[in-house]
């Protein structure tokens, strides 16, 4: 991390986490945040669900919930950027405080509850998106919706023409009973509705599904089967966990989803198991606890075609993007892989 970035990160972390998050977004949109060096390499260039990516490292949803920083985020060095989650109607989310740093564990707990400004505002911003970047949107459902399944199709219909991909998020633990939509019958009906909405767009886009890390083997097998049967383009594994195993930070017992370093092993084992279940029939995006190049490489070797991170930025800053990509390129070169694709799943057995 550069000295100026260290100073800025220290200053931002003197505020409560949610205020600090808002300040980080303002720094980005005002041009005050440092811009990491762009890392390019033929080894890093890859493809995900038909999307050509300059590198496999993406920004996970949640950092830019309302698509306010699309242009600066497109210049930070990510291979793709996912914003949201967005629901049909604006909603405030859960009461503050709802975001907690677990510094001793290098983790984060949040219970935001899909706070966002709604699909109309999001669509206006997405319409002005940078055209030289791969931009996706995380689709959500309103907490008080009478038909949560249809909410996902509504957001896709409103915003889909401005996107390169969209993610169905039924795995957030912070909206009551949302994870019930991961069951076979409910998930199939939901995805059928999203698929129908997608087919009516001027340019249908890849649809991803984001799953929870707390599913057992049967639950994972069911989701893999539904994903393949409904023609999904990718599965993102995983969202935050409800587990609190091994934590030592004072905020460890706060309600909400846990992300960051404590999630790495759990999410990677789910990723590897899902890779075995799907056997290359659907690409996987590995997310959960990535904070360095070796961990990024481990996700790819466990079965990921692409990656996402977010929580590690709280502790490592934006320069982490450059560091991970440089290190990942070196890992591929060291082990004799000419492309990311060649390395996918090469170490899956280590996690099963």
CSV table of C-alpha atoms in Angstrom, one decimal:
chain,number,residue,atom,x,y,z
A,1,UNK,CA,0.0,0.0,0.0
A,2,UNK,CA,1.4,3.4,-1.0
A,3,UNK,CA,2.1,5.9,1.8
A,4,UNK,CA,-0.6,8.4,0.8
A,5,UNK,CA,-3.1,5.6,0.6
A,6,UNK,CA,-2.0,4.4,4.1
A,7,UNK,CA,-2.6,7.9,5.4
A,8,UNK,CA,-6.0,8.1,3.7
A,9,UNK,CA,-7.1,4.7,4.9
A,10,UNK,CA,-6.1,5.5,8.5
A,11,UNK,CA,-8.1,8.7,8.4
A,12,UNK,CA,-11.2,7.0,6.9
A,13,UNK,CA,-11.0,4.2,9.5
A,14,UNK,CA,-11.3,6.8,12.3
A,15,UNK,CA,-14.9,7.1,11.4
A,16,UNK,CA,-17.6,4.4,12.0
A,17,UNK,CA,-17.6,1.8,9.3
A,18,UNK,CA,-20.7,3.0,7.3
A,19,UNK,CA,-19.6,6.6,7.4
A,20,UNK,CA,-16.1,5.5,6.3
A,21,UNK,CA,-17.7,3.6,3.4
A,22,UNK,CA,-19.6,6.7,2.3
A,23,UNK,CA,-16.4,8.8,2.5
A,24,UNK,CA,-14.5,6.2,0.4
A,25,UNK,CA,-17.2,6.5,-2.4
A,26,UNK,CA,-17.0,10.3,-2.2
A,27,UNK,CA,-13.2,10.1,-2.6
A,28,UNK,CA,-13.6,7.9,-5.6
A,29,UNK,CA,-16.2,10.1,-7.3
A,30,UNK,CA,-14.3,13.3,-6.6
A,31,UNK,CA,-11.0,11.9,-8.0
A,32,UNK,CA,-9.2,12.0,-4.6
A,33,UNK,CA,-8.7,8.3,-4.3
A,34,UNK,CA,-5.4,6.9,-5.6
A,35,UNK,CA,-5.7,5.0,-8.9
A,36,UNK,CA,-3.7,1.7,-8.9
A,37,UNK,CA,-1.6,0.8,-11.9
A,38,UNK,CA,-3.4,-1.2,-14.5
A,39,UNK,CA,-2.0,-4.7,-14.7
A,40,UNK,CA,-2.2,-6.3,-18.2
A,41,UNK,CA,-1.0,-9.7,-19.3
A,42,UNK,CA,-2.1,-12.3,-21.9
A,43,UNK,CA,-2.2,-14.8,-19.0
A,44,UNK,CA,-4.8,-12.8,-17.1
A,45,UNK,CA,-7.1,-12.1,-20.1
A,46,UNK,CA,-10.0,-14.5,-19.8
A,47,UNK,CA,-13.7,-15.1,-20.6
A,48,UNK,CA,-16.7,-15.5,-18.3
A,49,UNK,CA,-20.1,-16.5,-19.7
A,50,UNK,CA,-19.2,-15.0,-23.1
A,51,UNK,CA,-17.9,-11.8,-21.6
A,52,UNK,CA,-14.3,-10.9,-22.5
A,53,UNK,CA,-12.5,-9.8,-19.4
A,54,UNK,CA,-9.0,-8.1,-19.3
A,55,UNK,CA,-8.4,-10.0,-16.0
A,56,UNK,CA,-10.5,-12.4,-13.8
A,57,UNK,CA,-10.7,-10.1,-10.7
A,58,UNK,CA,-14.0,-8.3,-10.2
A,59,UNK,CA,-15.6,-6.0,-7.6
A,60,UNK,CA,-18.4,-7.7,-5.7
A,61,UNK,CA,-21.8,-6.1,-5.2
A,62,UNK,CA,-22.3,-4.1,-2.1
A,63,UNK,CA,-19.4,-1.6,-2.4
A,64,UNK,CA,-21.3,0.6,-4.8
A,65,UNK,CA,-24.9,-0.2,-4.0
A,66,UNK,CA,-26.4,2.7,-6.0
A,67,UNK,CA,-24.1,2.8,-9.0
A,68,UNK,CA,-22.7,6.2,-8.1
A,69,UNK,CA,-19.1,5.5,-8.9
A,70,UNK,CA,-19.2,3.5,-12.1
A,71,UNK,CA,-16.7,5.6,-14.0
A,72,UNK,CA,-13.9,5.7,-11.4
A,73,UNK,CA,-14.4,2.1,-10.5
A,74,UNK,CA,-14.0,1.2,-14.2
A,75,UNK,CA,-10.5,2.7,-14.0
A,76,UNK,CA,-9.3,1.0,-10.8
A,77,UNK,CA,-8.1,-2.2,-12.6
A,78,UNK,CA,-10.9,-4.6,-12.1
A,79,UNK,CA,-11.8,-7.0,-14.9
A,80,UNK,CA,-15.5,-6.4,-14.2
A,81,UNK,CA,-17.6,-4.4,-11.7
A,82,UNK,CA,-20.9,-5.5,-10.1
A,83,UNK,CA,-23.1,-2.9,-8.4
A,84,UNK,CA,-26.2,-3.1,-6.3
A,85,UNK,CA,-28.2,-4.8,-4.9
A,86,UNK,CA,-31.1,-2.9,-6.3
A,87,UNK,CA,-34.7,-3.5,-5.5
A,88,UNK,CA,-37.8,-2.2,-7.4
A,89,UNK,CA,-38.6,0.4,-4.8
A,90,UNK,CA,-36.2,2.4,-2.7
A,91,UNK,CA,-35.9,1.2,0.9
A,92,UNK,CA,-33.8,2.3,3.9
A,93,UNK,CA,-32.6,-1.2,5.0
A,94,UNK,CA,-32.1,-2.1,8.6
A,95,UNK,CA,-31.4,0.4,11.4
A,96,UNK,CA,-27.9,1.6,12.1
A,97,UNK,CA,-25.4,0.5,13.3
A,98,UNK,CA,-25.4,-2.3,10.7
A,99,UNK,CA,-21.8,-2.5,9.5
A,100,UNK,CA,-18.9,-3.7,11.8
A,101,UNK,CA,-15.2,-4.1,11.3
A,102,UNK,CA,-13.7,-7.2,12.8
A,103,UNK,CA,-10.1,-6.0,12.7
A,104,UNK,CA,-8.5,-8.8,14.6
A,105,UNK,CA,-10.1,-11.3,12.2
A,106,UNK,CA,-9.7,-9.1,9.1
A,107,UNK,CA,-13.5,-9.6,8.6
A,108,UNK,CA,-16.7,-7.6,8.3
A,109,UNK,CA,-20.2,-8.2,9.5
A,110,UNK,CA,-23.1,-6.4,7.8
A,111,UNK,CA,-26.8,-6.4,8.2
A,112,UNK,CA,-27.7,-3.7,5.7
A,113,UNK,CA,-30.9,-5.3,4.4
A,114,UNK,CA,-30.8,-4.2,0.8
A,115,UNK,CA,-30.7,-0.5,1.5
A,116,UNK,CA,-30.8,1.3,-1.9
A,117,UNK,CA,-32.4,4.1,-3.9
A,118,UNK,CA,-34.5,1.8,-6.1
A,119,UNK,CA,-34.4,0.7,-9.8
A,120,UNK,CA,-35.5,4.0,-11.3
A,121,UNK,CA,-32.6,5.9,-9.9
A,122,UNK,CA,-30.2,3.0,-10.7
A,123,UNK,CA,-31.4,2.8,-14.3
A,124,UNK,CA,-30.7,6.5,-14.8
A,125,UNK,CA,-27.1,6.1,-13.6
A,126,UNK,CA,-26.5,2.9,-15.4
A,127,UNK,CA,-27.6,4.6,-18.6
A,128,UNK,CA,-24.6,6.8,-18.3
A,129,UNK,CA,-22.2,4.0,-17.6
A,130,UNK,CA,-18.7,3.7,-19.1
A,131,UNK,CA,-18.8,1.7,-22.3
A,132,UNK,CA,-15.3,0.3,-22.1
A,133,UNK,CA,-16.0,-1.7,-18.9
A,134,UNK,CA,-17.9,-4.9,-18.0
A,135,UNK,CA,-20.7,-3.8,-15.7
A,136,UNK,CA,-23.2,-6.0,-13.9
A,137,UNK,CA,-26.1,-5.5,-11.4
A,138,UNK,CA,-27.1,-7.4,-8.4
A,139,UNK,CA,-30.9,-7.9,-8.3
A,140,UNK,CA,-32.8,-7.8,-5.0
A,141,UNK,CA,-36.3,-8.0,-3.6
A,142,UNK,CA,-38.1,-5.5,-1.4
A,143,UNK,CA,-38.4,-6.5,2.2
A,144,UNK,CA,-42.2,-5.8,2.2
A,145,UNK,CA,-42.9,-7.2,-1.3
A,146,UNK,CA,-46.0,-9.4,-1.8
A,147,UNK,CA,-44.1,-11.3,-4.5
A,148,UNK,CA,-40.4,-11.2,-4.0
A,149,UNK,CA,-39.7,-13.6,-6.9
A,150,UNK,CA,-41.2,-11.1,-9.4
A,151,UNK,CA,-39.1,-8.2,-8.0
A,152,UNK,CA,-36.0,-9.7,-9.6
A,153,UNK,CA,-37.6,-9.7,-13.0
A,154,UNK,CA,-38.9,-6.1,-12.5
A,155,UNK,CA,-35.4,-4.8,-11.8
A,156,UNK,CA,-33.9,-6.6,-14.7
A,157,UNK,CA,-36.6,-5.3,-17.0
A,158,UNK,CA,-35.9,-1.7,-15.9
A,159,UNK,CA,-32.1,-1.8,-15.9
A,160,UNK,CA,-31.2,-4.7,-18.2
A,161,UNK,CA,-30.5,-2.7,-21.3
A,162,UNK,CA,-27.6,-0.9,-19.6
A,163,UNK,CA,-25.9,-4.1,-18.3
A,164,UNK,CA,-23.4,-6.7,-19.4
A,165,UNK,CA,-24.7,-9.2,-16.8
A,166,UNK,CA,-27.1,-9.5,-13.9
A,167,UNK,CA,-27.0,-11.5,-10.7
A,168,UNK,CA,-30.0,-13.0,-8.9
A,169,UNK,CA,-29.2,-12.6,-5.1
A,170,UNK,CA,-31.3,-15.0,-3.0
A,171,UNK,CA,-28.5,-15.6,-0.6
A,172,UNK,CA,-28.3,-12.4,1.6
A,173,UNK,CA,-29.0,-13.3,5.2
A,174,UNK,CA,-30.2,-9.8,6.0
A,175,UNK,CA,-33.7,-9.9,4.5
A,176,UNK,CA,-36.0,-12.2,6.4
A,177,UNK,CA,-36.7,-15.5,4.7
A,178,UNK,CA,-34.9,-14.5,1.5
A,179,UNK,CA,-32.8,-17.6,1.6
A,180,UNK,CA,-35.9,-19.7,1.4
A,181,UNK,CA,-35.9,-18.8,-2.3
A,182,UNK,CA,-32.8,-21.1,-2.7
A,183,UNK,CA,-35.1,-24.2,-2.6
A,184,UNK,CA,-35.7,-26.1,-5.8
A,185,UNK,CA,-39.3,-25.2,-6.5
A,186,UNK,CA,-39.1,-21.5,-5.4
A,187,UNK,CA,-35.8,-21.0,-7.2
A,188,UNK,CA,-36.9,-22.6,-10.4
A,189,UNK,CA,-40.0,-20.3,-10.5
A,190,UNK,CA,-38.0,-17.3,-9.8
A,191,UNK,CA,-35.4,-18.0,-12.4
A,192,UNK,CA,-38.0,-18.8,-15.0
A,193,UNK,CA,-39.5,-15.3,-14.4
A,194,UNK,CA,-36.0,-13.7,-14.7
A,195,UNK,CA,-35.3,-15.7,-17.9
A,196,UNK,CA,-38.5,-14.6,-19.4
A,197,UNK,CA,-37.8,-10.9,-18.6
A,198,UNK,CA,-34.3,-11.3,-20.0
A,199,UNK,CA,-35.6,-12.7,-23.3
A,200,UNK,CA,-37.6,-9.6,-23.8
A,201,UNK,CA,-34.6,-7.2,-23.5
A,202,UNK,CA,-33.3,-5.7,-26.7
A,203,UNK,CA,-30.1,-7.6,-26.0
A,204,UNK,CA,-30.5,-10.5,-23.5
A,205,UNK,CA,-27.6,-10.7,-21.1
A,206,UNK,CA,-25.9,-13.5,-19.0
A,207,UNK,CA,-27.7,-14.2,-15.7
A,208,UNK,CA,-25.8,-15.3,-12.7
A,209,UNK,CA,-26.9,-16.7,-9.4
A,210,UNK,CA,-25.3,-15.8,-6.0
A,211,UNK,CA,-25.5,-18.6,-3.4
A,212,UNK,CA,-24.9,-18.8,0.3
A,213,UNK,CA,-21.9,-20.6,1.8
A,214,UNK,CA,-24.1,-22.3,4.5
A,215,UNK,CA,-25.7,-24.9,2.2
A,216,UNK,CA,-25.1,-28.6,2.8
A,217,UNK,CA,-24.2,-31.0,0.0
A,218,UNK,CA,-27.8,-31.8,-0.9
A,219,UNK,CA,-28.6,-28.1,-1.1
A,220,UNK,CA,-25.6,-27.4,-3.3
A,221,UNK,CA,-26.5,-30.4,-5.6
A,222,UNK,CA,-30.1,-29.1,-5.9
A,223,UNK,CA,-28.9,-25.6,-6.8
A,224,UNK,CA,-26.4,-26.9,-9.3
A,225,UNK,CA,-29.2,-28.9,-11.0
A,226,UNK,CA,-31.6,-26.0,-11.1
A,227,UNK,CA,-28.9,-23.7,-12.5
A,228,UNK,CA,-28.1,-26.0,-15.3
A,229,UNK,CA,-31.7,-26.8,-16.1
A,230,UNK,CA,-32.8,-23.2,-16.2
A,231,UNK,CA,-29.8,-22.2,-18.4
A,232,UNK,CA,-28.0,-19.9,-15.9
A,233,UNK,CA,-24.8,-18.4,-17.2
A,234,UNK,CA,-22.7,-18.6,-14.0
A,235,UNK,CA,-22.9,-19.2,-10.2
A,236,UNK,CA,-21.3,-16.9,-7.7
A,237,UNK,CA,-20.0,-18.8,-4.7
A,238,UNK,CA,-20.4,-17.4,-2.2
A,239,UNK,CA,-22.3,-14.7,-0.3
A,240,UNK,CA,-21.7,-14.0,3.4
A,241,UNK,CA,-22.0,-16.6,6.1
A,242,UNK,CA,-24.0,-16.8,9.4
A,243,UNK,CA,-21.2,-18.9,11.0
A,244,UNK,CA,-19.0,-17.3,13.7
A,245,UNK,CA,-16.5,-20.1,14.1
A,246,UNK,CA,-13.0,-19.0,15.3
A,247,UNK,CA,-13.7,-15.3,15.6
A,248,UNK,CA,-12.0,-13.2,18.3
A,249,UNK,CA,-13.1,-9.6,17.5
A,250,UNK,CA,-15.4,-7.8,19.9
A,251,UNK,CA,-18.1,-7.5,17.3
A,252,UNK,CA,-18.1,-11.2,16.5
A,253,UNK,CA,-21.6,-11.8,17.9
A,254,UNK,CA,-23.3,-9.0,15.9
A,255,UNK,CA,-26.2,-10.2,13.7
A,256,UNK,CA,-25.7,-10.2,10.0
A,257,UNK,CA,-23.5,-11.8,7.3
A,258,UNK,CA,-19.8,-12.3,7.9
A,259,UNK,CA,-17.4,-11.7,5.1
A,260,UNK,CA,-13.6,-11.2,4.7
A,261,UNK,CA,-10.8,-13.5,5.7
A,262,UNK,CA,-12.8,-15.8,8.1
A,263,UNK,CA,-14.9,-16.8,5.1
A,264,UNK,CA,-12.0,-17.9,2.8
A,265,UNK,CA,-11.8,-21.6,3.6
A,266,UNK,CA,-15.6,-22.1,4.0
A,267,UNK,CA,-16.4,-20.4,0.7
A,268,UNK,CA,-13.5,-22.1,-1.2
A,269,UNK,CA,-14.7,-25.6,-0.1
A,270,UNK,CA,-18.2,-24.8,-1.3
A,271,UNK,CA,-16.7,-23.5,-4.6
A,272,UNK,CA,-14.7,-26.8,-5.0
A,273,UNK,CA,-17.7,-28.9,-4.2
A,274,UNK,CA,-19.9,-27.0,-6.7
A,275,UNK,CA,-17.1,-27.4,-9.3
A,276,UNK,CA,-17.2,-31.1,-8.8
A,277,UNK,CA,-21.0,-31.1,-9.0
A,278,UNK,CA,-21.2,-29.0,-12.2
A,279,UNK,CA,-18.1,-30.5,-13.9
A,280,UNK,CA,-17.6,-27.5,-16.2
A,281,UNK,CA,-21.2,-27.3,-17.4
A,282,UNK,CA,-21.5,-23.8,-15.9
A,283,UNK,CA,-18.7,-21.3,-14.9
A,284,UNK,CA,-18.2,-20.3,-11.3
A,285,UNK,CA,-17.2,-17.0,-9.8
A,286,UNK,CA,-15.2,-17.4,-6.6
A,287,UNK,CA,-15.7,-14.8,-3.9
A,288,UNK,CA,-15.2,-14.9,-0.1
A,289,UNK,CA,-12.1,-14.0,1.9
A,290,UNK,CA,-9.7,-13.1,-1.0
A,291,UNK,CA,-7.0,-10.8,0.3
A,292,UNK,CA,-3.9,-11.7,-1.6
A,293,UNK,CA,-2.7,-13.3,-4.9
A,294,UNK,CA,-2.2,-16.8,-3.5
A,295,UNK,CA,-5.8,-16.8,-2.2
A,296,UNK,CA,-7.0,-15.6,-5.6
A,297,UNK,CA,-5.0,-18.3,-7.3
A,298,UNK,CA,-6.4,-20.9,-4.9
A,299,UNK,CA,-10.0,-20.0,-5.8
A,300,UNK,CA,-9.2,-20.4,-9.5
A,301,UNK,CA,-7.5,-23.8,-8.8
A,302,UNK,CA,-10.5,-24.8,-6.8
A,303,UNK,CA,-12.8,-24.2,-9.8
A,304,UNK,CA,-13.4,-20.5,-10.3
A,305,UNK,CA,-13.4,-19.0,-13.8
A,306,UNK,CA,-13.4,-15.5,-12.3
A,307,UNK,CA,-13.2,-13.9,-8.9
A,308,UNK,CA,-14.7,-11.1,-6.8
A,309,UNK,CA,-13.6,-9.2,-3.7
A,310,UNK,CA,-14.9,-6.4,-1.5
A,311,UNK,CA,-14.2,-6.8,2.2
A,312,UNK,CA,-10.4,-7.0,1.8
A,313,UNK,CA,-10.5,-3.4,0.4
A,314,UNK,CA,-11.5,-2.2,3.8
A,315,UNK,CA,-8.1,-3.3,5.1
A,316,UNK,CA,-5.9,-3.3,2.0
A,317,UNK,CA,-7.2,-0.3,0.0
A,318,UNK,CA,-7.5,-0.1,-3.8
A,319,UNK,CA,-3.8,-0.8,-4.3
A,320,UNK,CA,-4.8,-4.4,-3.4
A,321,UNK,CA,-6.2,-4.8,-6.9
A,322,UNK,CA,-2.8,-4.2,-8.5
A,323,UNK,CA,-1.0,-6.4,-5.9
A,324,UNK,CA,-3.4,-9.3,-6.4
A,325,UNK,CA,-3.3,-9.2,-10.2
A,326,UNK,CA,0.5,-8.9,-10.4
A,327,UNK,CA,0.9,-11.8,-8.0
A,328,UNK,CA,-1.7,-13.9,-9.8
A,329,UNK,CA,0.1,-13.4,-13.0
A,330,UNK,CA,3.3,-14.6,-11.3
A,331,UNK,CA,1.5,-17.7,-9.9
A,332,UNK,CA,0.3,-18.6,-13.4
A,333,UNK,CA,3.8,-18.2,-14.9
A,334,UNK,CA,5.4,-20.1,-12.0
A,335,UNK,CA,3.2,-23.1,-12.5
A,336,UNK,CA,3.4,-23.1,-16.3
A,337,UNK,CA,-0.2,-22.0,-17.1
A,338,UNK,CA,-0.4,-19.8,-20.2
A,339,UNK,CA,-4.0,-18.7,-19.3
A,340,UNK,CA,-6.3,-18.5,-16.4
A,341,UNK,CA,-8.5,-21.0,-18.1
A,342,UNK,CA,-5.8,-23.7,-18.0
A,343,UNK,CA,-5.6,-23.3,-14.2
A,344,UNK,CA,-9.3,-23.6,-13.5
A,345,UNK,CA,-10.0,-26.6,-11.2
A,346,UNK,CA,-6.4,-27.8,-11.2
A,347,UNK,CA,-6.3,-27.9,-7.4
A,348,UNK,CA,-9.9,-28.8,-6.7
A,349,UNK,CA,-9.0,-32.0,-4.9
A,350,UNK,CA,-7.2,-30.0,-2.2
A,351,UNK,CA,-10.5,-28.7,-1.0
A,352,UNK,CA,-12.7,-31.8,-1.1
